Structures are given as structure tokens and as C-alpha cells.
Tab-separated table of N, CA and C in Angstrom:
chain	number	residue	atom	x	y	z
B	93	MET	N	34.100	258.266	42.399
B	93	MET	CA	33.337	259.459	42.119
B	93	MET	C	33.054	259.549	40.614
B	94	VAL	N	31.834	259.830	40.268
B	94	VAL	CA	31.450	260.031	38.879
B	94	VAL	C	31.949	261.400	38.433
B	95	LYS	N	32.547	261.461	37.250
B	95	LYS	CA	33.025	262.715	36.678
B	95	LYS	C	31.984	263.213	35.673
B	96	TYR	N	31.786	264.505	35.629
B	96	TYR	CA	30.892	265.119	34.654
B	96	TYR	C	31.746	265.933	33.699
B	97	LEU	N	31.772	265.521	32.438
B	97	LEU	CA	32.647	266.145	31.451
B	97	LEU	C	31.892	267.177	30.629
B	98	ARG	N	32.596	268.280	30.319
B	98	ARG	CA	31.997	269.347	29.513
B	98	ARG	C	32.846	269.716	28.303
B	99	SER	N	34.033	269.075	28.162
B	99	SER	CA	34.885	269.425	27.030
B	99	SER	C	35.714	268.229	26.577
B	100	LYS	N	36.175	268.309	25.356
B	100	LYS	CA	37.052	267.274	24.781
B	100	LYS	C	38.348	267.201	25.579
B	101	ASN	N	38.857	268.349	26.026
B	101	ASN	CA	40.076	268.365	26.826
B	101	ASN	C	39.904	267.598	28.126
B	102	GLU	N	38.754	267.762	28.782
B	102	GLU	CA	38.499	267.021	30.019
B	102	GLU	C	38.476	265.521	29.749
B	103	LEU	N	37.859	265.113	28.646
B	103	LEU	CA	37.835	263.693	28.289
B	103	LEU	C	39.253	263.187	28.032
B	104	GLU	N	40.016	263.911	27.258
B	104	GLU	CA	41.388	263.491	26.958
B	104	GLU	C	42.241	263.405	28.217
B	105	ASP	N	42.103	264.360	29.124
B	105	ASP	CA	42.835	264.317	30.396
B	105	ASP	C	42.462	263.087	31.203
B	106	LEU	N	41.169	262.783	31.241
B	106	LEU	CA	40.701	261.612	31.991
B	106	LEU	C	41.224	260.328	31.362
B	107	LEU	N	41.204	260.240	30.047
B	107	LEU	CA	41.692	259.040	29.363
B	107	LEU	C	43.187	258.820	29.593
B	108	ARG	N	43.935	259.904	29.755
B	108	ARG	CA	45.361	259.776	30.069
B	108	ARG	C	45.582	259.363	31.526
B	109	ALA	N	44.692	259.791	32.411
B	109	ALA	CA	44.878	259.573	33.843
B	109	ALA	C	44.365	258.221	34.335
B	110	ALA	N	43.377	257.654	33.653
B	110	ALA	CA	42.749	256.420	34.140
B	110	ALA	C	42.866	255.322	33.091
B	111	ARG	N	43.118	254.122	33.545
B	111	ARG	CA	43.265	252.984	32.629
B	111	ARG	C	41.950	252.611	31.960
B	112	LEU	N	40.882	252.504	32.751
B	112	LEU	CA	39.557	252.146	32.240
B	112	LEU	C	38.586	253.278	32.522
B	113	VAL	N	37.952	253.772	31.459
B	113	VAL	CA	36.998	254.867	31.595
B	113	VAL	C	35.708	254.480	30.880
B	114	LEU	N	34.606	254.551	31.605
B	114	LEU	CA	33.281	254.305	31.047
B	114	LEU	C	32.626	255.659	30.833
B	115	THR	N	32.430	256.062	29.563
B	115	THR	CA	31.788	257.342	29.275
B	115	THR	C	30.352	257.094	28.852
B	116	VAL	N	29.478	257.972	29.307
B	116	VAL	CA	28.059	257.855	29.015
B	116	VAL	C	27.574	259.207	28.506
B	117	TYR	N	27.117	259.243	27.265
B	117	TYR	CA	26.574	260.455	26.654
B	117	TYR	C	25.060	260.389	26.769
B	118	VAL	N	24.468	261.374	27.427
B	118	VAL	CA	23.027	261.349	27.692
B	118	VAL	C	22.384	262.702	27.393
B	119	ASP	N	21.056	262.678	27.278
B	119	ASP	CA	20.260	263.906	27.208
B	119	ASP	C	19.204	263.800	28.307
B	120	ARG	N	18.090	264.423	28.148
B	120	ARG	CA	17.082	264.413	29.213
B	120	ARG	C	15.970	263.390	28.994
B	121	SER	N	16.142	262.472	28.060
B	121	SER	CA	15.115	261.467	27.779
B	121	SER	C	15.097	260.373	28.851
B	122	ASP	N	13.989	259.646	28.923
B	122	ASP	CA	13.877	258.529	29.866
B	122	ASP	C	14.927	257.464	29.592
B	123	GLU	N	15.159	257.178	28.316
B	123	GLU	CA	16.149	256.174	27.933
B	123	GLU	C	17.532	256.583	28.434
B	124	SER	N	17.884	257.847	28.285
B	124	SER	CA	19.172	258.340	28.761
B	124	SER	C	19.269	258.290	30.278
B	125	ARG	N	18.186	258.630	30.957
B	125	ARG	CA	18.208	258.570	32.427
B	125	ARG	C	18.459	257.151	32.906
B	126	SER	N	17.879	256.184	32.233
B	126	SER	CA	18.077	254.794	32.612
B	126	SER	C	19.531	254.370	32.412
B	127	ILE	N	20.104	254.726	31.265
B	127	ILE	CA	21.499	254.382	30.980
B	127	ILE	C	22.440	255.090	31.953
B	128	SER	N	22.186	256.357	32.235
B	128	SER	CA	23.011	257.122	33.161
B	128	SER	C	22.985	256.490	34.547
B	129	TYR	N	21.802	256.122	35.000
B	129	TYR	CA	21.666	255.469	36.302
B	129	TYR	C	22.426	254.149	36.318
B	130	ALA	N	22.269	253.357	35.276
B	130	ALA	CA	22.941	252.058	35.200
B	130	ALA	C	24.459	252.235	35.262
B	131	ALA	N	24.988	253.199	34.534
B	131	ALA	CA	26.432	253.438	34.524
B	131	ALA	C	26.920	253.900	35.893
B	132	ARG	N	26.156	254.766	36.539
B	132	ARG	CA	26.564	255.253	37.863
B	132	ARG	C	26.579	254.150	38.902
B	133	LEU	N	25.847	253.070	38.666
B	133	LEU	CA	25.889	251.947	39.600
B	133	LEU	C	27.288	251.354	39.694
B	134	PHE	N	28.066	251.421	38.618
B	134	PHE	CA	29.436	250.910	38.674
B	134	PHE	C	30.235	251.665	39.730
B	135	GLU	N	30.051	252.958	39.808
B	135	GLU	CA	30.757	253.755	40.806
B	135	GLU	C	30.181	253.508	42.196
B	136	ARG	N	28.886	253.415	42.297
B	136	ARG	CA	28.246	253.237	43.606
B	136	ARG	C	28.643	251.934	44.279
B	137	ILE	N	28.826	250.899	43.491
B	137	ILE	CA	29.205	249.618	44.097
B	137	ILE	C	30.713	249.467	44.195
B	138	ARG	N	31.405	250.550	43.856
B	138	ARG	CA	32.845	250.656	44.066
B	138	ARG	C	33.667	249.681	43.237
B	139	GLU	N	33.308	249.498	41.984
B	139	GLU	CA	34.174	248.738	41.089
B	139	GLU	C	35.437	249.586	40.933
B	140	PRO	N	36.534	249.159	41.521
B	140	PRO	CA	37.705	250.042	41.625
B	140	PRO	C	38.457	250.293	40.334
B	141	ILE	N	38.245	249.493	39.329
B	141	ILE	CA	39.078	249.652	38.139
B	141	ILE	C	38.456	250.536	37.072
B	142	ILE	N	37.203	250.949	37.229
B	142	ILE	CA	36.525	251.736	36.193
B	142	ILE	C	36.194	253.132	36.719
B	143	THR	N	36.565	254.152	35.940
B	143	THR	CA	36.163	255.523	36.210
B	143	THR	C	34.953	255.824	35.329
B	144	VAL	N	33.892	256.317	35.923
B	144	VAL	CA	32.667	256.624	35.188
B	144	VAL	C	32.624	258.125	34.896
B	145	ALA	N	32.364	258.464	33.616
B	145	ALA	CA	32.268	259.869	33.203
B	145	ALA	C	30.969	260.068	32.435
B	146	ILE	N	30.228	261.109	32.791
B	146	ILE	CA	28.948	261.402	32.156
B	146	ILE	C	29.063	262.703	31.364
B	147	VAL	N	28.545	262.677	30.144
B	147	VAL	CA	28.482	263.873	29.309
B	147	VAL	C	27.011	264.137	29.025
B	148	ASP	N	26.495	265.234	29.554
B	148	ASP	CA	25.117	265.635	29.271
B	148	ASP	C	25.157	266.513	28.024
B	149	VAL	N	24.693	265.974	26.913
B	149	VAL	CA	24.804	266.688	25.634
B	149	VAL	C	23.930	267.933	25.588
B	150	THR	N	22.972	268.042	26.491
B	150	THR	CA	22.140	269.245	26.535
B	150	THR	C	22.834	270.384	27.275
B	151	GLU	N	23.884	270.070	28.016
B	151	GLU	CA	24.600	271.091	28.779
B	151	GLU	C	25.916	271.520	28.155
B	152	THR	N	26.597	270.601	27.479
B	152	THR	CA	27.901	270.954	26.924
B	152	THR	C	27.749	271.714	25.608
B	153	LYS	N	28.622	272.664	25.416
B	153	LYS	CA	28.631	273.441	24.178
B	153	LYS	C	29.858	273.096	23.336
B	154	ASP	N	30.666	272.144	23.802
B	154	ASP	CA	31.899	271.774	23.122
B	154	ASP	C	31.595	270.859	21.927
B	155	LYS	N	31.680	271.405	20.736
B	155	LYS	CA	31.358	270.641	19.521
B	155	LYS	C	32.350	269.517	19.274
B	156	GLU	N	33.600	269.694	19.703
B	156	GLU	CA	34.598	268.630	19.550
B	156	GLU	C	34.228	267.406	20.377
B	157	LEU	N	33.720	267.631	21.573
B	157	LEU	CA	33.333	266.528	22.449
B	157	LEU	C	32.184	265.733	21.845
B	158	LEU	N	31.305	266.412	21.133
B	158	LEU	CA	30.119	265.773	20.579
B	158	LEU	C	30.289	265.320	19.127
B	159	ALA	N	31.407	265.623	18.509
B	159	ALA	CA	31.603	265.375	17.074
B	159	ALA	C	31.414	263.908	16.685
B	160	GLU	N	31.828	262.980	17.513
B	160	GLU	CA	31.758	261.558	17.176
B	160	GLU	C	30.497	260.882	17.707
B	161	VAL	N	29.624	261.637	18.318
B	161	VAL	CA	28.423	261.066	18.925
B	161	VAL	C	27.277	261.141	17.930
B	162	ASP	N	26.793	259.982	17.516
B	162	ASP	CA	25.708	259.942	16.538
B	162	ASP	C	24.412	259.381	17.102
B	163	THR	N	24.469	258.866	18.322
B	163	THR	CA	23.298	258.283	18.976
B	163	THR	C	23.324	258.652	20.451
B	164	ILE	N	22.160	258.958	20.980
B	164	ILE	CA	22.033	259.254	22.415
B	164	ILE	C	20.942	258.352	22.965
B	165	PRO	N	21.140	257.658	24.049
B	165	PRO	CA	22.362	257.581	24.841
B	165	PRO	C	23.421	256.726	24.155
B	166	LEU	N	24.662	256.970	24.550
B	166	LEU	CA	25.804	256.248	24.014
B	166	LEU	C	26.740	255.922	25.166
B	167	VAL	N	27.175	254.675	25.228
B	167	VAL	CA	28.108	254.234	26.261
B	167	VAL	C	29.372	253.747	25.571
B	168	ARG	N	30.508	254.208	26.055
B	168	ARG	CA	31.795	253.740	25.534
B	168	ARG	C	32.709	253.385	26.693
B	169	LEU	N	33.399	252.259	26.545
B	169	LEU	CA	34.405	251.864	27.520
B	169	LEU	C	35.766	251.970	26.846
B	170	TYR	N	36.654	252.720	27.478
B	170	TYR	CA	38.007	252.912	26.964
B	170	TYR	C	38.990	252.136	27.837
B	171	LEU	N	39.943	251.500	27.204
B	171	LEU	CA	41.071	250.869	27.877
B	171	LEU	C	42.327	251.533	27.335
B	172	ASN	N	43.053	252.194	28.205
B	172	ASN	CA	44.262	252.923	27.799
B	172	ASN	C	43.990	253.853	26.613
B	173	GLY	N	42.851	254.527	26.636
B	173	GLY	CA	42.505	255.513	25.620
B	173	GLY	C	41.869	254.961	24.355
B	174	GLU	N	41.725	253.642	24.251
B	174	GLU	CA	41.142	253.006	23.069
B	174	GLU	C	39.736	252.508	23.387
B	175	ILE	N	38.789	252.762	22.485
B	175	ILE	CA	37.427	252.254	22.692
B	175	ILE	C	37.421	250.736	22.511
B	176	ILE	N	36.983	250.031	23.551
B	176	ILE	CA	36.926	248.565	23.459
B	176	ILE	C	35.497	248.033	23.568
B	177	PHE	N	34.558	248.910	23.911
B	177	PHE	CA	33.154	248.517	24.042
B	177	PHE	C	32.313	249.744	23.747
B	178	GLU	N	31.210	249.515	23.015
B	178	GLU	CA	30.303	250.614	22.720
B	178	GLU	C	28.875	250.072	22.691
B	179	GLN	N	27.980	250.809	23.322
B	179	GLN	CA	26.557	250.468	23.282
B	179	GLN	C	25.782	251.717	22.917
B	180	LYS	N	24.985	251.594	21.870
B	180	LYS	CA	24.151	252.708	21.430
B	180	LYS	C	22.720	252.428	21.850
B	181	GLY	N	22.143	253.373	22.575
B	181	GLY	CA	20.771	253.213	23.036
B	181	GLY	C	20.680	252.385	24.303
B	182	GLY	N	19.488	252.313	24.808
B	182	GLY	CA	19.222	251.554	26.018
B	182	GLY	C	17.804	251.044	25.978
B	183	MET	N	17.408	250.382	27.049
B	183	MET	CA	16.072	249.805	27.119
B	183	MET	C	15.087	250.662	27.888
B	184	GLY	N	15.604	251.601	28.657
B	184	GLY	CA	14.727	252.444	29.449
B	184	GLY	C	14.299	251.817	30.767
B	185	TYR	N	14.933	250.706	31.137
B	185	TYR	CA	14.655	250.030	32.411
B	185	TYR	C	15.969	249.899	33.156
B	186	TYR	N	16.064	250.531	34.320
B	186	TYR	CA	17.320	250.590	35.065
B	186	TYR	C	17.973	249.230	35.229
B	187	ARG	N	17.226	248.277	35.719
B	187	ARG	CA	17.800	246.960	35.999
B	187	ARG	C	18.294	246.273	34.724
B	188	LYS	N	17.503	246.305	33.672
B	188	LYS	CA	17.911	245.668	32.410
B	188	LYS	C	19.124	246.375	31.825
B	189	ASP	N	19.132	247.698	31.844
B	189	ASP	CA	20.275	248.425	31.307
B	189	ASP	C	21.545	248.104	32.092
B	190	PHE	N	21.438	248.008	33.396
B	190	PHE	CA	22.602	247.670	34.222
B	190	PHE	C	23.110	246.273	33.883
B	191	ILE	N	22.204	245.303	33.785
B	191	ILE	CA	22.617	243.923	33.482
B	191	ILE	C	23.284	243.836	32.121
B	192	VAL	N	22.709	244.492	31.113
B	192	VAL	CA	23.294	244.465	29.765
B	192	VAL	C	24.682	245.103	29.769
B	193	LEU	N	24.817	246.253	30.404
B	193	LEU	CA	26.124	246.901	30.484
B	193	LEU	C	27.131	246.023	31.216
B	194	LYS	N	26.720	245.498	32.346
B	194	LYS	CA	27.618	244.676	33.153
B	194	LYS	C	28.116	243.473	32.364
B	195	GLU	N	27.205	242.744	31.739
B	195	GLU	CA	27.600	241.535	31.013
B	195	GLU	C	28.448	241.870	29.788
B	196	GLY	N	28.090	242.924	29.067
B	196	GLY	CA	28.876	243.320	27.905
B	196	GLY	C	30.289	243.717	28.290
B	197	ILE	N	30.401	244.525	29.318
B	197	ILE	CA	31.712	244.977	29.780
B	197	ILE	C	32.518	243.808	30.330
B	198	LYS	N	31.869	242.960	31.085
B	198	LYS	CA	32.541	241.787	31.651
B	198	LYS	C	33.132	240.906	30.545
B	199	ASP	N	32.360	240.654	29.490
B	199	ASP	CA	32.834	239.822	28.382
B	199	ASP	C	34.010	240.467	27.652
B	200	VAL	N	33.912	241.762	27.388
B	200	VAL	CA	34.988	242.461	26.684
B	200	VAL	C	36.271	242.452	27.507
B	201	LEU	N	36.147	242.723	28.797
B	201	LEU	CA	37.334	242.739	29.653
B	201	LEU	C	37.930	241.352	29.811
B	202	ALA	N	37.087	240.331	29.945
B	202	ALA	CA	37.581	238.957	30.062
B	202	ALA	C	38.390	238.579	28.821
B	203	GLY	N	37.940	239.016	27.661
B	203	GLY	CA	38.665	238.749	26.425
B	203	GLY	C	40.032	239.409	26.380
B	204	ARG	N	40.239	240.385	27.233
B	204	ARG	CA	41.534	241.079	27.309
B	204	ARG	C	42.300	240.704	28.561
B	205	GLY	N	41.829	239.654	29.241
B	205	GLY	CA	42.534	239.163	30.423
B	205	GLY	C	42.343	239.988	31.667
B	206	ILE	N	41.290	240.808	31.712
B	206	ILE	CA	41.030	241.648	32.884
B	206	ILE	C	39.819	241.072	33.612
B	207	ARG	N	40.013	240.752	34.883
B	207	ARG	CA	38.932	240.189	35.684
B	207	ARG	C	38.039	241.313	36.193
B	208	PHE	N	36.784	241.208	35.882
B	208	PHE	CA	35.780	242.186	36.298
B	208	PHE	C	34.986	241.561	37.413
B	209	LEU	N	35.043	242.097	38.606
B	209	LEU	CA	34.527	241.455	39.807
B	209	LEU	C	33.027	241.564	39.996
B	210	LEU	N	32.376	242.358	39.222
B	210	LEU	CA	30.956	242.645	39.406
B	210	LEU	C	30.074	241.493	38.990
């Protein structure tokens, strides 16, 4: 299930509860919609080791949650609460964004000895 975060506390709780968390910061732009869709594909195809969390920056009022965000869309992959992958921006094409995310995440996880089945 995709989680929709609205506060820094929700993010921190999720990072404590899940080993791998893919967070996606989006707004209402086409580029953000493409990245959001690409990230949600991880949940749809049931990659069991990654929890997907979406932050819609147009909806959240939590300044702490947005304090470190300098680019939208922004994708971050956390392992045990540490950022191990970050992608700023997207291509605006669902398929290309999914492939780029998948390959980037796969390479980062492989470097840490984690097999990514996708």
C-alpha cells in the first residue's frame, strides 16, 4: 500500500518501521505526475521490500517535512533511515521515469548486497 505523508513525524515513524522506504515529493506538474506514477509501480507490482510514500507538497503545510526539499519532483530511497539514493526531477514520461528509477535503485541496492527482484 502506498502511504501518503503529511508531516515530518509521519515520515520519521515510517522510517523507523520499514527497512526500505521510497519517498516521492511531488506537486501538480506533469513531471511530478510521471514520477509519482513511476514510484507507485513499485507497490503495484508488489516489490515486497520497499515501502512507497508520497508527499504532495501542495497539500502539506508541515514546513519541517519540506525543509530539505529543494527540487520537485524529488525521489529518495532510505535504508534503515539513511538516504542511499536520490533523484531530482524526472523526464515526464511514465515508462522512462520507471526504468530510470528501477535501474538506479537496483544498482544502489546491489552495491549494498540487497537483491532487487524487479
